[in-house]
């Protein structure tokens, strides 16, 4: 659920997100597709609770009409409470509160996956996965970003926190972190930049400003276009593909759709590190960017799945 200036912007976002979700599920080797739902709200204006509930129920009706081929779950702009509202009109909902038989908020699993990915990148760049004394900036302190910051703080990192919401400055004080505005943090000298807000911020204008060694975060669609991956590589900045890094929540949801076990879900989320190491190895061996290697891994797994189901593989496009 997000505010958009017009329906075309919301549609473009839904297409970009669904494409990334397809790659995310494939790279994580999950038996899931890549659907994504967007609830458009007025940009920059108040959205009263009664209208929010009505929008959620309208969305629930759309989900119900898909007869289980699409299952919704909490994401940006929604909460487990919202999922409970949707569950009142359709059973095709995951991520419900534990009291309702679900696995609860998936953001702790997403945050765990981000930490695992940061460690894998540090191992590649610095020769060790230890985060102690690493300068790490977390941009976007929502459900996931705040948890990423806390995990890095516990690991001994030197933190820089940034958000457009000044009220989040209290977290910086709690974690003894330095506070910056999101635009300033792009030019800060860092070991790791962990973007955990919205995507599209890496482009021809921002990449030349960067002074970090690694980018690994939860934000979707971080690259303005795929060519930015080459620009990052030319600057010797290791960018971990976002659809690999932020798969933890989806991995947990996939577990919930079967016989849920919390420990199994955590173990599979931790495997994001091994998947990322494989992608980085593949990228190095073929002389490509991590984005190309990750997309190739996704395509191979999609082709394998199509073959096992007797279908014909078609490239994912949006």
mmCIF file of C-alpha atoms in Angstrom:
data_model
loop_
_atom_site.group_PDB
_atom_site.id
_atom_site.type_symbol
_atom_site.label_atom_id
_atom_site.label_comp_id
_atom_site.label_asym_id
_atom_site.label_seq_id
_atom_site.Cartn_x
_atom_site.Cartn_y
_atom_site.Cartn_z
ATOM 1 C CA UNK A 1 0.000 0.000 0.000
ATOM 2 C CA UNK A 2 1.562 3.236 -1.141
ATOM 3 C CA UNK A 3 0.746 6.727 -2.365
ATOM 4 C CA UNK A 4 1.088 7.296 -6.112
ATOM 5 C CA UNK A 5 0.562 10.380 -8.252
ATOM 6 C CA UNK A 6 -1.469 8.427 -10.802
ATOM 7 C CA UNK A 7 -2.526 4.891 -11.701
ATOM 8 C CA UNK A 8 0.206 4.541 -14.339
ATOM 9 C CA UNK A 9 2.883 4.931 -11.682
ATOM 10 C CA UNK A 10 1.155 2.312 -9.513
ATOM 11 C CA UNK A 11 0.928 -0.094 -12.453
ATOM 12 C CA UNK A 12 4.602 0.360 -13.316
ATOM 13 C CA UNK A 13 5.513 -0.330 -9.703
ATOM 14 C CA UNK A 14 3.385 -3.473 -9.628
ATOM 15 C CA UNK A 15 5.064 -4.764 -12.796
ATOM 16 C CA UNK A 16 8.568 -4.032 -11.502
ATOM 17 C CA UNK A 17 7.810 -5.620 -8.141
ATOM 18 C CA UNK A 18 6.214 -8.726 -9.646
ATOM 19 C CA UNK A 19 9.220 -9.240 -11.892
ATOM 20 C CA UNK A 20 11.574 -8.950 -8.919
ATOM 21 C CA UNK A 21 9.343 -11.302 -6.917
ATOM 22 C CA UNK A 22 9.585 -13.914 -9.666
ATOM 23 C CA UNK A 23 13.374 -13.760 -9.557
ATOM 24 C CA UNK A 24 13.347 -13.714 -5.750
ATOM 25 C CA UNK A 25 11.307 -16.919 -5.503
ATOM 26 C CA UNK A 26 13.362 -18.640 -8.195
ATOM 27 C CA UNK A 27 16.771 -17.758 -6.729
ATOM 28 C CA UNK A 28 15.575 -18.867 -3.293
ATOM 29 C CA UNK A 29 14.419 -22.130 -4.942
ATOM 30 C CA UNK A 30 10.863 -21.733 -3.662
ATOM 31 C CA UNK A 31 7.850 -23.412 -5.308
ATOM 32 C CA UNK A 32 6.175 -20.024 -5.736
ATOM 33 C CA UNK A 33 5.471 -17.684 -8.622
ATOM 34 C CA UNK A 34 5.980 -13.951 -8.762
ATOM 35 C CA UNK A 35 2.683 -12.150 -8.292
ATOM 36 C CA UNK A 36 2.565 -8.781 -6.578
ATOM 37 C CA UNK A 37 -0.362 -6.660 -5.492
ATOM 38 C CA UNK A 38 -0.360 -2.882 -5.120
ATOM 39 C CA UNK A 39 -3.006 -0.858 -3.308
ATOM 40 C CA UNK A 40 -2.840 2.711 -4.580
ATOM 41 C CA UNK A 41 -3.566 5.493 -2.087
ATOM 42 C CA UNK A 42 -3.618 9.260 -2.681
ATOM 43 C CA UNK A 43 -0.083 10.631 -2.780
ATOM 44 C CA UNK A 44 0.792 13.011 0.057
ATOM 45 C CA UNK A 45 -2.688 13.139 1.565
ATOM 46 C CA UNK A 46 -4.323 11.667 4.634
ATOM 47 C CA UNK A 47 -5.897 8.231 4.256
ATOM 48 C CA UNK A 48 -8.544 7.794 7.001
ATOM 49 C CA UNK A 49 -8.852 4.447 8.749
ATOM 50 C CA UNK A 50 -12.326 3.752 7.365
ATOM 51 C CA UNK A 51 -11.089 4.263 3.794
ATOM 52 C CA UNK A 52 -8.050 2.095 4.545
ATOM 53 C CA UNK A 53 -10.285 -0.742 5.715
ATOM 54 C CA UNK A 54 -12.461 -0.389 2.623
ATOM 55 C CA UNK A 55 -9.397 -0.520 0.366
ATOM 56 C CA UNK A 56 -8.116 -3.627 2.134
ATOM 57 C CA UNK A 57 -11.477 -5.366 1.727
ATOM 58 C CA UNK A 58 -11.611 -4.429 -1.957
ATOM 59 C CA UNK A 59 -8.143 -5.931 -2.352
ATOM 60 C CA UNK A 60 -9.263 -9.036 -0.443
ATOM 61 C CA UNK A 61 -12.119 -9.458 -2.908
ATOM 62 C CA UNK A 62 -9.664 -9.318 -5.816
ATOM 63 C CA UNK A 63 -7.452 -11.914 -4.112
ATOM 64 C CA UNK A 64 -10.439 -14.181 -3.517
ATOM 65 C CA UNK A 65 -11.365 -14.039 -7.213
ATOM 66 C CA UNK A 66 -7.996 -15.591 -8.047
ATOM 67 C CA UNK A 67 -8.986 -18.782 -6.177
ATOM 68 C CA UNK A 68 -5.642 -19.362 -4.467
ATOM 69 C CA UNK A 69 -3.357 -18.712 -7.428
ATOM 70 C CA UNK A 70 -2.289 -15.552 -5.568
ATOM 71 C CA UNK A 71 -1.605 -15.418 -1.835
ATOM 72 C CA UNK A 72 -1.077 -12.040 -0.215
ATOM 73 C CA UNK A 73 1.084 -11.154 2.773
ATOM 74 C CA UNK A 74 2.384 -8.136 4.640
ATOM 75 C CA UNK A 75 4.688 -5.778 2.764
ATOM 76 C CA UNK A 76 5.556 -2.085 2.536
ATOM 77 C CA UNK A 77 2.744 0.057 3.884
ATOM 78 C CA UNK A 78 0.801 -2.794 5.487
ATOM 79 C CA UNK A 79 0.886 -4.638 8.796
ATOM 80 C CA UNK A 80 -0.181 -7.926 10.345
ATOM 81 C CA UNK A 81 -3.303 -6.068 11.514
ATOM 82 C CA UNK A 82 -4.099 -5.270 7.864
ATOM 83 C CA UNK A 83 -3.643 -8.942 6.990
ATOM 84 C CA UNK A 84 -6.244 -9.777 9.628
ATOM 85 C CA UNK A 85 -8.684 -7.412 7.914
ATOM 86 C CA UNK A 86 -8.020 -9.039 4.543
ATOM 87 C CA UNK A 87 -8.391 -12.493 6.097
ATOM 88 C CA UNK A 88 -11.962 -11.565 6.972
ATOM 89 C CA UNK A 89 -12.828 -11.739 3.272
ATOM 90 C CA UNK A 90 -10.404 -14.330 1.864
ATOM 91 C CA UNK A 91 -8.468 -17.281 3.224
ATOM 92 C CA UNK A 92 -5.614 -16.721 0.770
ATOM 93 C CA UNK A 93 -3.494 -14.749 3.247
ATOM 94 C CA UNK A 94 -0.127 -15.537 4.829
ATOM 95 C CA UNK A 95 1.795 -13.787 7.560
ATOM 96 C CA UNK A 96 -1.110 -13.614 9.974
ATOM 97 C CA UNK A 97 -0.489 -13.176 13.676
ATOM 98 C CA UNK A 98 0.545 -16.331 15.515
ATOM 99 C CA UNK A 99 -2.663 -16.150 17.529
ATOM 100 C CA UNK A 100 -4.487 -16.698 14.227
ATOM 101 C CA UNK A 101 -2.330 -19.611 13.124
ATOM 102 C CA UNK A 102 0.196 -17.659 11.052
ATOM 103 C CA UNK A 103 3.898 -17.040 11.511
ATOM 104 C CA UNK A 104 3.514 -13.363 12.365
ATOM 105 C CA UNK A 105 5.368 -10.371 11.000
ATOM 106 C CA UNK A 106 7.845 -11.548 8.297
ATOM 107 C CA UNK A 107 10.149 -8.522 8.681
ATOM 108 C CA UNK A 108 12.431 -10.168 11.304
ATOM 109 C CA UNK A 109 13.211 -12.879 8.750
ATOM 110 C CA UNK A 110 13.868 -10.298 6.047
ATOM 111 C CA UNK A 111 16.219 -8.473 8.423
ATOM 112 C CA UNK A 112 18.031 -11.724 9.244
ATOM 113 C CA UNK A 113 18.547 -12.362 5.544
ATOM 114 C CA UNK A 114 19.951 -8.855 5.060
ATOM 115 C CA UNK A 115 22.463 -9.379 7.864
ATOM 116 C CA UNK A 116 23.510 -12.728 6.395
ATOM 117 C CA UNK A 117 23.974 -11.092 2.988
ATOM 118 C CA UNK A 118 26.003 -8.211 4.436
ATOM 119 C CA UNK A 119 28.281 -10.725 6.124
ATOM 120 C CA UNK A 120 28.744 -12.686 2.876
ATOM 121 C CA UNK A 121 29.670 -9.468 1.051
ATOM 122 C CA UNK A 122 32.109 -8.421 3.782
ATOM 123 C CA UNK A 123 33.724 -11.836 3.562
ATOM 124 C CA UNK A 124 34.197 -11.315 -0.183
ATOM 125 C CA UNK A 125 35.531 -7.751 0.036
ATOM 126 C CA UNK A 126 37.401 -7.726 3.367
ATOM 127 C CA UNK A 127 38.244 -11.409 3.866
ATOM 128 C CA UNK A 128 36.078 -11.808 6.984
ATOM 129 C CA UNK A 129 32.346 -11.771 7.673
ATOM 130 C CA UNK A 130 32.797 -10.022 11.029
ATOM 131 C CA UNK A 131 30.836 -6.768 11.322
ATOM 132 C CA UNK A 132 32.718 -5.470 14.351
ATOM 133 C CA UNK A 133 33.918 -1.902 13.652
ATOM 134 C CA UNK A 134 32.542 -1.954 10.111
ATOM 135 C CA UNK A 135 30.994 1.383 9.134
ATOM 136 C CA UNK A 136 27.456 0.460 8.060
ATOM 137 C CA UNK A 137 24.720 2.883 7.028
ATOM 138 C CA UNK A 138 21.097 1.750 7.130
ATOM 139 C CA UNK A 139 18.803 3.964 5.078
ATOM 140 C CA UNK A 140 15.099 3.571 5.815
ATOM 141 C CA UNK A 141 14.123 2.625 9.348
ATOM 142 C CA UNK A 142 10.797 0.904 8.897
ATOM 143 C CA UNK A 143 9.907 -2.606 10.058
ATOM 144 C CA UNK A 144 12.907 -4.163 8.296
ATOM 145 C CA UNK A 145 15.456 -1.353 8.397
ATOM 146 C CA UNK A 146 15.148 -0.800 12.126
ATOM 147 C CA UNK A 147 15.727 -4.507 12.723
ATOM 148 C CA UNK A 148 18.717 -4.544 10.383
ATOM 149 C CA UNK A 149 20.185 -1.627 12.340
ATOM 150 C CA UNK A 150 19.712 -3.424 15.654
ATOM 151 C CA UNK A 151 21.269 -6.633 14.332
ATOM 152 C CA UNK A 152 24.306 -4.742 13.024
ATOM 153 C CA UNK A 153 24.621 -2.850 16.306
ATOM 154 C CA UNK A 154 24.644 -6.118 18.257
ATOM 155 C CA UNK A 155 27.381 -7.358 15.936
ATOM 156 C CA UNK A 156 29.554 -4.375 16.860
ATOM 157 C CA UNK A 157 29.197 -2.265 13.723
ATOM 158 C CA UNK A 158 29.669 1.489 13.708
ATOM 159 C CA UNK A 159 26.269 2.682 12.565
ATOM 160 C CA UNK A 160 24.993 5.560 10.511
ATOM 161 C CA UNK A 161 21.194 5.765 10.315
ATOM 162 C CA UNK A 162 19.095 7.759 7.868
ATOM 163 C CA UNK A 163 15.402 8.265 7.199
ATOM 164 C CA UNK A 164 13.145 10.974 5.821
ATOM 165 C CA UNK A 165 11.134 10.749 9.061
ATOM 166 C CA UNK A 166 12.923 12.780 11.743
ATOM 167 C CA UNK A 167 11.054 10.831 14.425
ATOM 168 C CA UNK A 168 13.280 7.853 13.618
ATOM 169 C CA UNK A 169 16.219 9.789 15.039
ATOM 170 C CA UNK A 170 15.326 8.279 18.419
ATOM 171 C CA UNK A 171 16.576 4.894 17.152
ATOM 172 C CA UNK A 172 19.928 6.466 16.344
ATOM 173 C CA UNK A 173 20.121 7.734 19.908
ATOM 174 C CA UNK A 174 19.148 4.301 21.260
ATOM 175 C CA UNK A 175 21.884 2.565 19.239
ATOM 176 C CA UNK A 176 24.512 5.294 19.699
ATOM 177 C CA UNK A 177 24.511 5.745 15.918
ATOM 178 C CA UNK A 178 25.288 8.802 13.838
ATOM 179 C CA UNK A 179 22.238 10.394 12.198
ATOM 180 C CA UNK A 180 22.240 11.664 8.604
ATOM 181 C CA UNK A 181 19.692 12.659 6.009
ATOM 182 C CA UNK A 182 19.272 10.091 3.185
ATOM 183 C CA UNK A 183 20.851 12.368 0.580
ATOM 184 C CA UNK A 184 23.960 13.033 2.689
ATOM 185 C CA UNK A 185 24.518 9.385 3.540
ATOM 186 C CA UNK A 186 25.103 8.567 -0.133
ATOM 187 C CA UNK A 187 28.339 10.560 -0.002
ATOM 188 C CA UNK A 188 29.506 9.207 3.360
ATOM 189 C CA UNK A 189 32.636 7.070 3.541
ATOM 190 C CA UNK A 190 31.267 3.635 4.409
ATOM 191 C CA UNK A 191 32.072 -0.036 4.336
ATOM 192 C CA UNK A 192 28.447 -1.013 3.719
ATOM 193 C CA UNK A 193 25.392 0.876 2.524
ATOM 194 C CA UNK A 194 22.194 -0.997 3.428
ATOM 195 C CA UNK A 195 19.198 0.583 1.633
ATOM 196 C CA UNK A 196 15.978 -0.516 3.319
ATOM 197 C CA UNK A 197 13.498 2.055 2.005
ATOM 198 C CA UNK A 198 12.028 2.303 -1.484
ATOM 199 C CA UNK A 199 14.005 1.553 -4.625
ATOM 200 C CA UNK A 200 15.242 3.289 -7.745
ATOM 201 C CA UNK A 201 17.779 5.456 -5.930
ATOM 202 C CA UNK A 202 20.851 4.056 -7.706
ATOM 203 C CA UNK A 203 21.152 5.889 -11.002
ATOM 204 C CA UNK A 204 23.584 7.797 -13.206
ATOM 205 C CA UNK A 205 23.559 10.757 -10.808
ATOM 206 C CA UNK A 206 23.847 9.012 -7.432
ATOM 207 C CA UNK A 207 26.338 6.232 -8.210
ATOM 208 C CA UNK A 208 29.253 8.619 -8.924
ATOM 209 C CA UNK A 209 28.691 10.142 -5.468
ATOM 210 C CA UNK A 210 29.008 6.868 -3.571
ATOM 211 C CA UNK A 211 31.980 6.241 -1.276
ATOM 212 C CA UNK A 212 31.018 2.786 -0.007
ATOM 213 C CA UNK A 213 32.551 -0.612 -0.770
ATOM 214 C CA UNK A 214 29.374 -2.715 -0.539
ATOM 215 C CA UNK A 215 25.646 -2.183 -1.122
ATOM 216 C CA UNK A 216 23.367 -4.820 0.414
ATOM 217 C CA UNK A 217 19.911 -3.989 1.683
ATOM 218 C CA UNK A 218 16.234 -4.872 1.767
ATOM 219 C CA UNK A 219 14.866 -2.218 -0.613
ATOM 220 C CA UNK A 220 13.282 -3.590 -3.792
ATOM 221 C CA UNK A 221 14.310 -2.423 -7.263
ATOM 222 C CA UNK A 222 17.319 -0.433 -6.100
ATOM 223 C CA UNK A 223 18.675 0.062 -9.620
ATOM 224 C CA UNK A 224 17.034 2.697 -11.812
ATOM 225 C CA UNK A 225 17.852 0.348 -14.698
ATOM 226 C CA UNK A 226 19.909 -2.800 -15.151
ATOM 227 C CA UNK A 227 22.809 -0.900 -16.702
ATOM 228 C CA UNK A 228 23.544 0.650 -13.306
ATOM 229 C CA UNK A 229 24.957 -2.733 -12.225
ATOM 230 C CA UNK A 230 27.796 -2.214 -14.714
ATOM 231 C CA UNK A 231 28.393 1.317 -13.420
ATOM 232 C CA UNK A 232 28.692 0.005 -9.858
ATOM 233 C CA UNK A 233 31.096 -2.724 -10.964
ATOM 234 C CA UNK A 234 33.230 -0.148 -12.784
ATOM 235 C CA UNK A 235 33.532 1.745 -9.490
ATOM 236 C CA UNK A 236 34.518 -1.479 -7.665
ATOM 237 C CA UNK A 237 31.393 -1.355 -5.506
ATOM 238 C CA UNK A 238 30.012 -4.797 -4.711
ATOM 239 C CA UNK A 239 26.230 -4.649 -5.151
ATOM 240 C CA UNK A 240 24.280 -7.634 -3.847
ATOM 241 C CA UNK A 241 21.108 -8.097 -5.941
ATOM 242 C CA UNK A 242 18.154 -6.931 -3.856
ATOM 243 C CA UNK A 243 15.924 -9.859 -4.826
ATOM 244 C CA UNK A 244 18.528 -12.198 -3.317
ATOM 245 C CA UNK A 245 19.185 -10.165 -0.174
ATOM 246 C CA UNK A 246 15.579 -9.476 0.792
ATOM 247 C CA UNK A 247 14.148 -12.972 0.276
ATOM 248 C CA UNK A 248 13.958 -13.827 3.986
ATOM 249 C CA UNK A 249 10.341 -12.797 4.451
ATOM 250 C CA UNK A 250 9.217 -14.757 1.401
ATOM 251 C CA UNK A 251 11.184 -17.814 2.526
ATOM 252 C CA UNK A 252 9.373 -17.652 5.863
ATOM 253 C CA UNK A 253 5.996 -17.281 4.136
ATOM 254 C CA UNK A 254 6.760 -20.315 1.969
ATOM 255 C CA UNK A 255 7.387 -22.311 5.149
ATOM 256 C CA UNK A 256 4.058 -21.131 6.544
ATOM 257 C CA UNK A 257 2.235 -22.547 3.532
ATOM 258 C CA UNK A 258 3.397 -26.014 4.580
ATOM 259 C CA UNK A 259 3.930 -27.388 8.074
ATOM 260 C CA UNK A 260 5.504 -24.351 9.687
ATOM 261 C CA UNK A 261 8.594 -24.690 11.821
ATOM 262 C CA UNK A 262 10.313 -21.544 13.085
ATOM 263 C CA UNK A 263 13.782 -23.132 13.305
ATOM 264 C CA UNK A 264 13.538 -24.506 9.766
ATOM 265 C CA UNK A 265 12.501 -21.102 8.464
ATOM 266 C CA UNK A 266 15.508 -19.442 10.120
ATOM 267 C CA UNK A 267 17.875 -22.085 8.757
ATOM 268 C CA UNK A 268 16.590 -21.570 5.235
ATOM 269 C CA UNK A 269 16.837 -17.796 5.539
ATOM 270 C CA UNK A 270 20.459 -18.164 6.637
ATOM 271 C CA UNK A 271 21.072 -20.088 3.398
ATOM 272 C CA UNK A 272 20.763 -16.725 1.599
ATOM 273 C CA UNK A 273 24.455 -16.313 2.434
ATOM 274 C CA UNK A 274 25.404 -19.489 0.570
ATOM 275 C CA UNK A 275 23.226 -18.525 -2.399
ATOM 276 C CA UNK A 276 24.876 -15.113 -2.570
ATOM 277 C CA UNK A 277 28.348 -16.665 -2.379
ATOM 278 C CA UNK A 278 27.429 -18.929 -5.318
ATOM 279 C CA UNK A 279 26.213 -15.898 -7.295
ATOM 280 C CA UNK A 280 29.399 -13.956 -6.584
ATOM 281 C CA UNK A 281 31.493 -16.961 -7.608
ATOM 282 C CA UNK A 282 29.492 -17.316 -10.834
ATOM 283 C CA UNK A 283 29.851 -13.600 -11.581
ATOM 284 C CA UNK A 284 33.606 -13.798 -11.137
ATOM 285 C CA UNK A 285 33.979 -16.934 -13.240
ATOM 286 C CA UNK A 286 32.051 -15.524 -16.227
ATOM 287 C CA UNK A 287 33.259 -11.943 -15.820
ATOM 288 C CA UNK A 288 29.803 -10.510 -15.225
ATOM 289 C CA UNK A 289 28.020 -8.463 -12.596
ATOM 290 C CA UNK A 290 26.261 -10.127 -9.651
ATOM 291 C CA UNK A 291 22.975 -9.006 -11.226
ATOM 292 C CA UNK A 292 23.634 -10.990 -14.398
ATOM 293 C CA UNK A 293 24.733 -14.043 -12.420
ATOM 294 C CA UNK A 294 21.666 -13.864 -10.151
ATOM 295 C CA UNK A 295 19.284 -13.508 -13.090
ATOM 296 C CA UNK A 296 20.910 -16.463 -14.832
ATOM 297 C CA UNK A 297 20.503 -18.586 -11.693
ATOM 298 C CA UNK A 298 16.835 -17.573 -11.544
ATOM 299 C CA UNK A 299 16.312 -18.438 -15.207
ATOM 300 C CA UNK A 300 17.948 -21.843 -14.820
ATOM 301 C CA UNK A 301 15.690 -22.675 -11.911
ATOM 302 C CA UNK A 302 12.614 -21.427 -13.742
ATOM 303 C CA UNK A 303 13.531 -23.565 -16.749
ATOM 304 C CA UNK A 304 14.031 -26.601 -14.507
ATOM 305 C CA UNK A 305 10.643 -26.027 -12.896
ATOM 306 C CA UNK A 306 8.911 -25.607 -16.258
ATOM 307 C CA UNK A 307 10.533 -28.778 -17.568
ATOM 308 C CA UNK A 308 9.481 -30.772 -14.511
ATOM 309 C CA UNK A 309 5.901 -29.576 -15.000
ATOM 310 C CA UNK A 310 5.908 -30.377 -18.703
ATOM 311 C CA UNK A 311 5.632 -26.762 -19.762
ATOM 312 C CA UNK A 312 7.601 -24.468 -22.021
ATOM 313 C CA UNK A 313 9.836 -21.865 -20.464
ATOM 314 C CA UNK A 314 9.363 -18.247 -21.465
ATOM 315 C CA UNK A 315 11.612 -15.443 -20.221
ATOM 316 C CA UNK A 316 10.173 -13.328 -17.436
ATOM 317 C CA UNK A 317 9.313 -9.861 -18.651
ATOM 318 C CA UNK A 318 7.486 -6.895 -17.203
#
